[in-house]
């Protein structure tokens, strides 16, 4: 409708276009003669231009009589539009004009409703004379352009929506430029790559080839310098070992060899050790820490550092006595046992340790005093108030029908007595019988005097030989089962050897 839109033929400006609509001048009652004449002349000229391109229908005549005819701001020269002192007309987008031409759309274009463009082409006629060429000023704006911008002392005359869209377009063009000049990926089709991308791809390939050739030359020089000539027999043996033909019969050796090859090729600071390699390293380190260091420092094998092994070795915080975490671990091991596999023996032995005190920074305690986990047991038959431990007493559980070996508890001791051994032994038996569900039927220790007296303390409970030797006692937690006492055979052999050596038999002195 002409009353709701611009009246000029072909102009699609409406009230929804965010453009100004001006009503055709109309002489008012209060106007002077000069003003009324100017308005009348302008009205006649505008109606002449409109009627040259439109059919004078009854509806159009009615709107002309009612003065309901509008013209949009596109058909006025900028200098004819009233300029407010505080506002200016937005200049629109002015960067990457060639790209804007490809993505801009006309205000009434609805060809792509699903993917609308953010840029609109705003055409401003430079002249309204129909006799001359129709010239326009094309300005690219944001769809949500505010048109009027508050006057500022510095900077471009551009509204905030156009400014944000311009930054977005500049970033997009810069990204597109970088992508077009970046090398193509390995599987990218070359037929769809631009000339710049193909040129960058060729340059990158040449650089890679030159680096690889330099590396090959460096390796050849190093091989010629450090290589060692080997015999033909040794060469065949090495190739056979590396081929793995002799390793098929020993899966553990083959697996260990494969792990060493993989670790040798990996970065020194990014190595990940297999759990089986960790177990092997822990086994070697527990047998001899110095031998493990020598083996690792020699470079013959790639093994974890002692710092890594400490994390695995200290899976839970150790402590003197029976710890909950240690019992839970033993319980998990014994959960698969049934029947005769539950029969175990408790082995007790002492080892000499250095008399010293160590400060535990985690708990703030001094470690090194005699500690039997019970003050009454600890200070029994002890004259000193704070005696320092000189030995470590270990109680180990050993499976009779399985390969189970587990240290149940250890204590820091001095000159341990049989009265101190008695409660420690039965505490361990109680944990094994009631918590871990293992069946204790034997107790083994060496022939030291406190250990023999410990056996003798069970004289009134168990069986006694005619010579007075105590060899068994009822299990206090399962009275139907007996616990038998055994002397450690290696210690008996060592004692026999020492007695024979010290008897003077070789010198015939006795």
PDB file of C-alpha atoms in Angstrom, residues 35-229:
ATOM      1  CA  UNK A  35       5.861  28.709   2.787  1.00  0.00           C
ATOM      2  CA  UNK A  36       2.526  27.614   1.356  1.00  0.00           C
ATOM      3  CA  UNK A  37       3.797  28.242  -2.188  1.00  0.00           C
ATOM      4  CA  UNK A  38       6.987  26.193  -1.556  1.00  0.00           C
ATOM      5  CA  UNK A  39       4.998  23.297  -0.107  1.00  0.00           C
ATOM      6  CA  UNK A  40       2.514  23.388  -2.999  1.00  0.00           C
ATOM      7  CA  UNK A  41       5.273  23.398  -5.624  1.00  0.00           C
ATOM      8  CA  UNK A  42       7.101  20.550  -3.893  1.00  0.00           C
ATOM      9  CA  UNK A  43       3.857  18.584  -3.576  1.00  0.00           C
ATOM     10  CA  UNK A  44       3.031  19.007  -7.270  1.00  0.00           C
ATOM     11  CA  UNK A  45       6.564  17.952  -8.306  1.00  0.00           C
ATOM     12  CA  UNK A  46       6.521  14.833  -6.090  1.00  0.00           C
ATOM     13  CA  UNK A  47       3.068  13.842  -7.333  1.00  0.00           C
ATOM     14  CA  UNK A  48       4.254  14.309 -10.917  1.00  0.00           C
ATOM     15  CA  UNK A  49       7.199  11.967 -10.307  1.00  0.00           C
ATOM     16  CA  UNK A  50       5.002   9.389  -8.557  1.00  0.00           C
ATOM     17  CA  UNK A  51       2.246   9.412 -11.200  1.00  0.00           C
ATOM     18  CA  UNK A  52       4.763   8.973 -14.014  1.00  0.00           C
ATOM     19  CA  UNK A  53       5.481   5.455 -12.795  1.00  0.00           C
ATOM     20  CA  UNK A  54       2.220   4.482 -11.088  1.00  0.00           C
ATOM     21  CA  UNK A  55      -1.337   4.087 -12.297  1.00  0.00           C
ATOM     22  CA  UNK A  56      -3.681   6.697 -10.857  1.00  0.00           C
ATOM     23  CA  UNK A  57      -6.155   4.326  -9.275  1.00  0.00           C
ATOM     24  CA  UNK A  58      -9.140   5.428  -7.146  1.00  0.00           C
ATOM     25  CA  UNK A  59      -7.371   4.180  -4.061  1.00  0.00           C
ATOM     26  CA  UNK A  60      -4.284   6.265  -4.908  1.00  0.00           C
ATOM     27  CA  UNK A  61      -6.474   9.343  -5.516  1.00  0.00           C
ATOM     28  CA  UNK A  62      -8.145   8.820  -2.140  1.00  0.00           C
ATOM     29  CA  UNK A  63      -4.786   8.664  -0.347  1.00  0.00           C
ATOM     30  CA  UNK A  64      -3.534  11.746  -2.186  1.00  0.00           C
ATOM     31  CA  UNK A  65      -6.620  13.672  -1.100  1.00  0.00           C
ATOM     32  CA  UNK A  66      -6.191  12.452   2.477  1.00  0.00           C
ATOM     33  CA  UNK A  67      -2.472  13.384   2.360  1.00  0.00           C
ATOM     34  CA  UNK A  68      -1.468   9.765   3.131  1.00  0.00           C
ATOM     35  CA  UNK A  69       1.467   9.558   0.702  1.00  0.00           C
ATOM     36  CA  UNK A  70       5.017   8.834   2.028  1.00  0.00           C
ATOM     37  CA  UNK A  71       8.550   8.846   0.633  1.00  0.00           C
ATOM     38  CA  UNK A  72      11.553   7.113   2.234  1.00  0.00           C
ATOM     39  CA  UNK A  73      14.880   8.705   3.010  1.00  0.00           C
ATOM     40  CA  UNK A  74      16.562   6.863   0.148  1.00  0.00           C
ATOM     41  CA  UNK A  75      15.153   9.373  -2.357  1.00  0.00           C
ATOM     42  CA  UNK A  76      16.546  12.476  -0.688  1.00  0.00           C
ATOM     43  CA  UNK A  77      20.043  13.857  -0.882  1.00  0.00           C
ATOM     44  CA  UNK A  78      21.909  13.583   2.405  1.00  0.00           C
ATOM     45  CA  UNK A  79      22.290  17.345   2.658  1.00  0.00           C
ATOM     46  CA  UNK A  80      18.513  17.774   2.401  1.00  0.00           C
ATOM     47  CA  UNK A  81      17.867  15.539   5.413  1.00  0.00           C
ATOM     48  CA  UNK A  82      17.838  17.397   8.678  1.00  0.00           C
ATOM     49  CA  UNK A  83      21.020  16.676  10.615  1.00  0.00           C
ATOM     50  CA  UNK A  84      20.655  16.603  14.364  1.00  0.00           C
ATOM     51  CA  UNK A  85      23.474  18.125  16.333  1.00  0.00           C
ATOM     52  CA  UNK A  86      23.912  14.970  18.483  1.00  0.00           C
ATOM     53  CA  UNK A  87      23.386  12.258  15.820  1.00  0.00           C
ATOM     54  CA  UNK A  88      24.977  11.267  12.517  1.00  0.00           C
ATOM     55  CA  UNK A  89      24.114   8.665   9.891  1.00  0.00           C
ATOM     56  CA  UNK A  90      26.043   5.396  10.244  1.00  0.00           C
ATOM     57  CA  UNK A  91      28.676   5.006   7.523  1.00  0.00           C
ATOM     58  CA  UNK A  92      28.268   1.208   7.501  1.00  0.00           C
ATOM     59  CA  UNK A  93      30.930  -1.393   6.723  1.00  0.00           C
ATOM     60  CA  UNK A  94      33.937  -0.142   4.780  1.00  0.00           C
ATOM     61  CA  UNK A  95      36.524  -2.993   4.951  1.00  0.00           C
ATOM     62  CA  UNK A  96      36.809  -5.966   2.555  1.00  0.00           C
ATOM     63  CA  UNK A  97      34.379  -4.444   0.047  1.00  0.00           C
ATOM     64  CA  UNK A  98      34.899  -7.269  -2.472  1.00  0.00           C
ATOM     65  CA  UNK A  99      33.958  -9.896   0.088  1.00  0.00           C
ATOM     66  CA  UNK A 100      30.951  -7.856   1.256  1.00  0.00           C
ATOM     67  CA  UNK A 101      29.665  -7.729  -2.326  1.00  0.00           C
ATOM     68  CA  UNK A 102      29.491 -11.541  -2.419  1.00  0.00           C
ATOM     69  CA  UNK A 103      27.610 -12.003   0.859  1.00  0.00           C
ATOM     70  CA  UNK A 104      25.363  -8.901   0.904  1.00  0.00           C
ATOM     71  CA  UNK A 105      21.662  -9.122   0.076  1.00  0.00           C
ATOM     72  CA  UNK A 106      18.977  -6.622  -0.867  1.00  0.00           C
ATOM     73  CA  UNK A 107      16.499  -5.532   1.820  1.00  0.00           C
ATOM     74  CA  UNK A 108      13.612  -7.422   0.192  1.00  0.00           C
ATOM     75  CA  UNK A 109      15.637 -10.534  -0.763  1.00  0.00           C
ATOM     76  CA  UNK A 110      14.179 -13.745   0.746  1.00  0.00           C
ATOM     77  CA  UNK A 111      16.011 -16.336  -1.355  1.00  0.00           C
ATOM     78  CA  UNK A 112      17.746 -17.983   1.616  1.00  0.00           C
ATOM     79  CA  UNK A 113      15.425 -17.850   4.623  1.00  0.00           C
ATOM     80  CA  UNK A 114      17.246 -20.722   6.368  1.00  0.00           C
ATOM     81  CA  UNK A 115      20.678 -19.082   6.096  1.00  0.00           C
ATOM     82  CA  UNK A 116      20.077 -15.325   6.196  1.00  0.00           C
ATOM     83  CA  UNK A 117      23.003 -12.978   5.635  1.00  0.00           C
ATOM     84  CA  UNK A 118      24.064 -10.482   8.282  1.00  0.00           C
ATOM     85  CA  UNK A 119      25.003  -7.885   5.633  1.00  0.00           C
ATOM     86  CA  UNK A 120      22.413  -5.868   3.701  1.00  0.00           C
ATOM     87  CA  UNK A 121      23.100  -3.694   0.654  1.00  0.00           C
ATOM     88  CA  UNK A 122      21.758  -0.187   1.326  1.00  0.00           C
ATOM     89  CA  UNK A 123      21.409   1.793  -1.935  1.00  0.00           C
ATOM     90  CA  UNK A 124      20.919   5.571  -1.679  1.00  0.00           C
ATOM     91  CA  UNK A 125      19.900   7.364  -4.954  1.00  0.00           C
ATOM     92  CA  UNK A 126      22.052  10.364  -5.829  1.00  0.00           C
ATOM     93  CA  UNK A 127      19.347  11.976  -7.968  1.00  0.00           C
ATOM     94  CA  UNK A 128      15.573  11.695  -8.372  1.00  0.00           C
ATOM     95  CA  UNK A 129      15.471  13.185 -11.860  1.00  0.00           C
ATOM     96  CA  UNK A 130      13.927  10.620 -14.192  1.00  0.00           C
ATOM     97  CA  UNK A 131      15.530  12.155 -17.268  1.00  0.00           C
ATOM     98  CA  UNK A 132      19.103  11.496 -16.128  1.00  0.00           C
ATOM     99  CA  UNK A 133      20.896   8.238 -15.353  1.00  0.00           C
ATOM    100  CA  UNK A 134      19.820   6.599 -12.121  1.00  0.00           C
ATOM    101  CA  UNK A 135      22.914   6.741  -9.878  1.00  0.00           C
ATOM    102  CA  UNK A 136      23.065   5.383  -6.337  1.00  0.00           C
ATOM    103  CA  UNK A 137      25.483   5.274  -3.419  1.00  0.00           C
ATOM    104  CA  UNK A 138      25.821   1.654  -2.169  1.00  0.00           C
ATOM    105  CA  UNK A 139      26.520   1.215   1.538  1.00  0.00           C
ATOM    106  CA  UNK A 140      26.861  -2.149   3.283  1.00  0.00           C
ATOM    107  CA  UNK A 141      25.258  -2.274   6.691  1.00  0.00           C
ATOM    108  CA  UNK A 142      24.405  -4.805   9.354  1.00  0.00           C
ATOM    109  CA  UNK A 143      20.859  -6.125   9.272  1.00  0.00           C
ATOM    110  CA  UNK A 144      20.306  -4.617  12.713  1.00  0.00           C
ATOM    111  CA  UNK A 145      22.033  -1.315  11.858  1.00  0.00           C
ATOM    112  CA  UNK A 146      20.861   1.599  14.013  1.00  0.00           C
ATOM    113  CA  UNK A 147      21.355   4.104  11.113  1.00  0.00           C
ATOM    114  CA  UNK A 148      21.625   7.030  13.534  1.00  0.00           C
ATOM    115  CA  UNK A 149      24.755   7.222  15.656  1.00  0.00           C
ATOM    116  CA  UNK A 150      25.470   9.627  18.461  1.00  0.00           C
ATOM    117  CA  UNK A 151      28.104  12.164  17.462  1.00  0.00           C
ATOM    118  CA  UNK A 152      31.606  11.478  18.784  1.00  0.00           C
ATOM    119  CA  UNK A 153      34.717  13.600  18.733  1.00  0.00           C
ATOM    120  CA  UNK A 154      36.966  10.790  17.502  1.00  0.00           C
ATOM    121  CA  UNK A 155      36.599   7.549  15.584  1.00  0.00           C
ATOM    122  CA  UNK A 156      34.495   6.404  12.659  1.00  0.00           C
ATOM    123  CA  UNK A 157      30.798   7.162  12.460  1.00  0.00           C
ATOM    124  CA  UNK A 158      29.557   3.599  12.825  1.00  0.00           C
ATOM    125  CA  UNK A 159      26.948   2.021  15.074  1.00  0.00           C
ATOM    126  CA  UNK A 160      27.694  -0.790  17.503  1.00  0.00           C
ATOM    127  CA  UNK A 161      26.021  -3.647  15.494  1.00  0.00           C
ATOM    128  CA  UNK A 162      27.964  -2.663  12.361  1.00  0.00           C
ATOM    129  CA  UNK A 163      31.158  -2.368  14.389  1.00  0.00           C
ATOM    130  CA  UNK A 164      30.777  -5.887  15.839  1.00  0.00           C
ATOM    131  CA  UNK A 165      29.939  -7.324  12.424  1.00  0.00           C
ATOM    132  CA  UNK A 166      32.966  -5.589  10.911  1.00  0.00           C
ATOM    133  CA  UNK A 167      35.294  -7.116  13.540  1.00  0.00           C
ATOM    134  CA  UNK A 168      33.763 -10.522  12.860  1.00  0.00           C
ATOM    135  CA  UNK A 169      34.258 -10.172   9.096  1.00  0.00           C
ATOM    136  CA  UNK A 170      37.865  -8.982   9.528  1.00  0.00           C
ATOM    137  CA  UNK A 171      38.660 -11.962  11.786  1.00  0.00           C
ATOM    138  CA  UNK A 172      36.977 -14.329   9.328  1.00  0.00           C
ATOM    139  CA  UNK A 173      38.967 -12.924   6.411  1.00  0.00           C
ATOM    140  CA  UNK A 174      42.238 -13.139   8.348  1.00  0.00           C
ATOM    141  CA  UNK A 175      41.481 -16.734   9.272  1.00  0.00           C
ATOM    142  CA  UNK A 176      40.609 -17.539   5.678  1.00  0.00           C
ATOM    143  CA  UNK A 177      43.858 -15.936   4.520  1.00  0.00           C
ATOM    144  CA  UNK A 178      45.889 -18.016   6.974  1.00  0.00           C
ATOM    145  CA  UNK A 179      44.101 -21.202   5.960  1.00  0.00           C
ATOM    146  CA  UNK A 180      44.596 -20.518   2.275  1.00  0.00           C
ATOM    147  CA  UNK A 181      48.339 -20.034   2.796  1.00  0.00           C
ATOM    148  CA  UNK A 182      48.749 -23.004   5.186  1.00  0.00           C
ATOM    149  CA  UNK A 183      50.004 -26.366   3.855  1.00  0.00           C
ATOM    150  CA  UNK A 184      47.371 -28.911   2.904  1.00  0.00           C
ATOM    151  CA  UNK A 185      46.825 -31.960   5.081  1.00  0.00           C
ATOM    152  CA  UNK A 186      47.980 -35.401   4.020  1.00  0.00           C
ATOM    153  CA  UNK A 187      44.591 -36.606   2.758  1.00  0.00           C
ATOM    154  CA  UNK A 188      43.312 -33.282   1.393  1.00  0.00           C
ATOM    155  CA  UNK A 189      42.356 -33.400  -2.340  1.00  0.00           C
ATOM    156  CA  UNK A 190      44.850 -31.304  -4.291  1.00  0.00           C
ATOM    157  CA  UNK A 191      42.288 -30.438  -6.974  1.00  0.00           C
ATOM    158  CA  UNK A 192      40.379 -28.322  -4.458  1.00  0.00           C
ATOM    159  CA  UNK A 193      43.402 -26.493  -3.057  1.00  0.00           C
ATOM    160  CA  UNK A 194      44.254 -22.955  -4.037  1.00  0.00           C
ATOM    161  CA  UNK A 195      47.553 -21.952  -5.606  1.00  0.00           C
ATOM    162  CA  UNK A 196      48.832 -20.491  -2.332  1.00  0.00           C
ATOM    163  CA  UNK A 197      47.970 -23.674  -0.438  1.00  0.00           C
ATOM    164  CA  UNK A 198      49.691 -25.855  -3.043  1.00  0.00           C
ATOM    165  CA  UNK A 199      52.762 -23.632  -2.928  1.00  0.00           C
ATOM    166  CA  UNK A 200      52.884 -23.844   0.890  1.00  0.00           C
ATOM    167  CA  UNK A 201      52.468 -27.634   0.718  1.00  0.00           C
ATOM    168  CA  UNK A 202      55.397 -28.006  -1.665  1.00  0.00           C
ATOM    169  CA  UNK A 203      57.585 -25.766   0.509  1.00  0.00           C
ATOM    170  CA  UNK A 204      56.753 -27.783   3.629  1.00  0.00           C
ATOM    171  CA  UNK A 205      57.475 -31.078   1.853  1.00  0.00           C
ATOM    172  CA  UNK A 206      60.863 -29.804   0.706  1.00  0.00           C
ATOM    173  CA  UNK A 207      61.741 -28.656   4.218  1.00  0.00           C
ATOM    174  CA  UNK A 208      60.799 -32.064   5.653  1.00  0.00           C
ATOM    175  CA  UNK A 209      62.843 -33.866   3.001  1.00  0.00           C
ATOM    176  CA  UNK A 210      65.881 -31.702   3.688  1.00  0.00           C
ATOM    177  CA  UNK A 211      65.607 -32.335   7.446  1.00  0.00           C
ATOM    178  CA  UNK A 212      65.285 -36.098   6.937  1.00  0.00           C
ATOM    179  CA  UNK A 213      68.247 -36.164   4.562  1.00  0.00           C
ATOM    180  CA  UNK A 214      70.343 -34.249   7.094  1.00  0.00           C
ATOM    181  CA  UNK A 215      69.295 -36.698   9.824  1.00  0.00           C
ATOM    182  CA  UNK A 216      70.197 -39.689   7.656  1.00  0.00           C
ATOM    183  CA  UNK A 217      73.614 -38.209   6.915  1.00  0.00           C
ATOM    184  CA  UNK A 218      74.171 -37.540  10.617  1.00  0.00           C
ATOM    185  CA  UNK A 219      73.259 -41.140  11.488  1.00  0.00           C
ATOM    186  CA  UNK A 220      75.569 -42.468   8.788  1.00  0.00           C
ATOM    187  CA  UNK A 221      78.456 -40.392  10.135  1.00  0.00           C
ATOM    188  CA  UNK A 222      77.736 -41.561  13.687  1.00  0.00           C
ATOM    189  CA  UNK A 223      77.546 -45.210  12.591  1.00  0.00           C
ATOM    190  CA  UNK A 224      80.859 -44.966  10.741  1.00  0.00           C
ATOM    191  CA  UNK A 225      82.452 -43.312  13.772  1.00  0.00           C
ATOM    192  CA  UNK A 226      81.097 -45.458  16.623  1.00  0.00           C
ATOM    193  CA  UNK A 227      80.350 -48.776  14.908  1.00  0.00           C
ATOM    194  CA  UNK A 228      82.116 -51.969  16.004  1.00  0.00           C
ATOM    195  CA  UNK A 229      82.873 -54.797  13.630  1.00  0.00           C
TER     196      UNK A 229
END
